[in-house]
Amino acid sequence: DTTTAFAMPNQSYLSTIPEGPPDAILGIAEAFKSCTDANKVNVCVGAYRDSTGKPWILPSVRKAEASLLADASANKEYAPIAGDAAYVKLALGFAYGADADLSNVAGVQSL
């Protein structure tokens, strides 16, 4: 009964919602942290790490970064509020298929 929850000033109306299960990916990360095996490798959170625990950047990513930085014609301005329109169009085509009718689909670019 939401009326009761709102009437209790020290209790959130969300307090009756049961907690969901733990996040599986973060659970794997926690298991990695607690593992004492000297040969452990953490690739579950999307970043490779070196022996000191710092992110190891793939050589292909370094090459792509260098290519972007070397391109003097690249637009370094802020993107419009909805993102780069050409990128959004390509991303929607990738997500829904190159031949999909996107006339009723909206998309924006975000971080």
Short mmCIF file of C-alpha atoms in Angstrom, two decimals:
data_model
loop_
_atom_site.label_atom_id
_atom_site.label_comp_id
_atom_site.label_asym_id
_atom_site.label_seq_id
_atom_site.Cartn_x
_atom_site.Cartn_y
_atom_site.Cartn_z
CA ASP A 1 0.00 0.00 0.00
CA THR A 2 1.74 3.17 -1.19
CA THR A 3 -0.45 5.33 1.07
CA THR A 4 1.15 3.74 4.13
CA ALA A 5 4.66 4.16 2.76
CA PHE A 6 4.07 7.84 2.02
CA ALA A 7 2.57 8.38 5.48
CA MET A 8 5.75 7.11 7.19
CA PRO A 9 8.24 9.99 7.02
CA ASN A 10 11.28 7.83 7.86
CA GLN A 11 10.52 5.10 5.32
CA SER A 12 10.99 5.34 1.58
CA TYR A 13 8.17 4.12 -0.61
CA LEU A 14 10.87 2.05 -2.32
CA SER A 15 11.79 0.20 0.89
CA THR A 16 9.26 -2.56 0.20
CA ILE A 17 10.83 -3.50 -3.13
CA PRO A 18 12.97 -6.62 -2.70
CA GLU A 19 16.65 -6.37 -3.60
CA GLY A 20 17.55 -7.96 -6.91
CA PRO A 21 20.24 -10.58 -7.40
CA PRO A 22 23.89 -9.47 -7.41
CA ASP A 23 25.32 -8.42 -10.75
CA ALA A 24 27.01 -11.46 -12.31
CA ILE A 25 29.79 -9.53 -14.05
CA LEU A 26 30.68 -7.55 -10.93
CA GLY A 27 30.60 -10.82 -8.98
CA ILE A 28 33.22 -12.23 -11.33
CA ALA A 29 35.31 -9.10 -10.78
CA GLU A 30 35.06 -9.54 -7.01
CA ALA A 31 36.08 -13.20 -7.34
CA PHE A 32 39.09 -12.07 -9.39
CA LYS A 33 40.12 -9.60 -6.69
CA SER A 34 39.98 -12.26 -3.98
CA CYS A 35 41.83 -14.91 -6.06
CA THR A 36 45.42 -15.48 -4.99
CA ASP A 37 46.58 -17.39 -8.09
CA ALA A 38 49.65 -15.67 -9.53
CA ASN A 39 48.49 -16.48 -13.09
CA LYS A 40 45.01 -14.97 -12.83
CA VAL A 41 43.78 -12.79 -15.70
CA ASN A 42 40.87 -10.36 -15.44
CA VAL A 43 39.09 -9.84 -18.75
CA CYS A 44 35.51 -9.77 -17.45
CA VAL A 45 35.05 -6.01 -17.06
CA GLY A 46 36.16 -4.98 -20.52
CA ALA A 47 39.74 -3.98 -19.76
CA TYR A 48 42.92 -5.99 -19.93
CA ARG A 49 45.33 -5.26 -17.08
CA ASP A 50 49.11 -5.49 -16.89
CA SER A 51 51.07 -7.08 -14.04
CA THR A 52 50.73 -3.88 -11.99
CA GLY A 53 46.94 -3.78 -12.37
CA LYS A 54 46.89 -0.85 -14.79
CA PRO A 55 44.83 -1.01 -18.00
CA TRP A 56 46.76 -2.51 -20.92
CA ILE A 57 45.79 -0.80 -24.16
CA LEU A 58 45.63 -3.07 -27.18
CA PRO A 59 48.14 -2.17 -29.92
CA SER A 60 45.25 -1.85 -32.37
CA VAL A 61 43.65 0.78 -30.12
CA ARG A 62 46.94 2.70 -29.86
CA LYS A 63 47.22 2.64 -33.68
CA ALA A 64 43.64 3.91 -34.07
CA GLU A 65 44.28 6.69 -31.54
CA ALA A 66 47.44 7.76 -33.37
CA SER A 67 45.55 7.79 -36.66
CA LEU A 68 42.81 9.99 -35.19
CA LEU A 69 45.31 12.40 -33.65
CA ALA A 70 47.29 12.66 -36.91
CA ASP A 71 44.22 13.57 -38.97
CA ALA A 72 44.41 17.37 -39.24
CA SER A 73 41.06 17.49 -41.05
CA ALA A 74 39.17 15.83 -38.19
CA ASN A 75 36.45 17.92 -36.59
CA LYS A 76 37.46 18.63 -32.98
CA GLU A 77 34.34 20.65 -32.16
CA TYR A 78 31.77 19.50 -29.62
CA ALA A 79 29.11 17.26 -31.12
CA PRO A 80 25.52 18.55 -31.24
CA ILE A 81 23.30 17.65 -28.29
CA ALA A 82 21.96 14.53 -30.09
CA GLY A 83 25.44 13.46 -31.18
CA ASP A 84 27.09 13.15 -34.56
CA ALA A 85 24.25 12.52 -37.01
CA ALA A 86 26.33 10.39 -39.39
CA TYR A 87 27.54 8.24 -36.49
CA VAL A 88 24.01 7.82 -35.11
CA LYS A 89 22.73 6.78 -38.55
CA LEU A 90 25.50 4.19 -38.92
CA ALA A 91 24.94 2.94 -35.36
CA LEU A 92 21.21 2.49 -35.96
CA GLY A 93 21.94 0.62 -39.19
CA PHE A 94 24.35 -1.61 -37.30
CA ALA A 95 21.87 -2.22 -34.46
CA TYR A 96 18.79 -2.85 -36.59
CA GLY A 97 20.33 -4.08 -39.82
CA ALA A 98 21.48 -2.24 -42.92
CA ASP A 99 18.15 -2.86 -44.69
CA ALA A 100 15.88 -1.99 -41.75
CA ASP A 101 13.21 0.69 -42.14
CA LEU A 102 14.41 3.31 -39.67
CA SER A 103 11.69 5.86 -40.46
CA ASN A 104 10.07 5.26 -37.04
CA VAL A 105 13.32 4.85 -35.07
CA ALA A 106 15.04 7.65 -33.18
CA GLY A 107 18.59 7.56 -31.91
CA VAL A 108 21.04 9.78 -30.05
CA GLN A 109 24.70 9.46 -29.22
CA SER A 110 25.76 9.52 -25.59
CA LEU A 111 28.80 8.69 -23.50
#
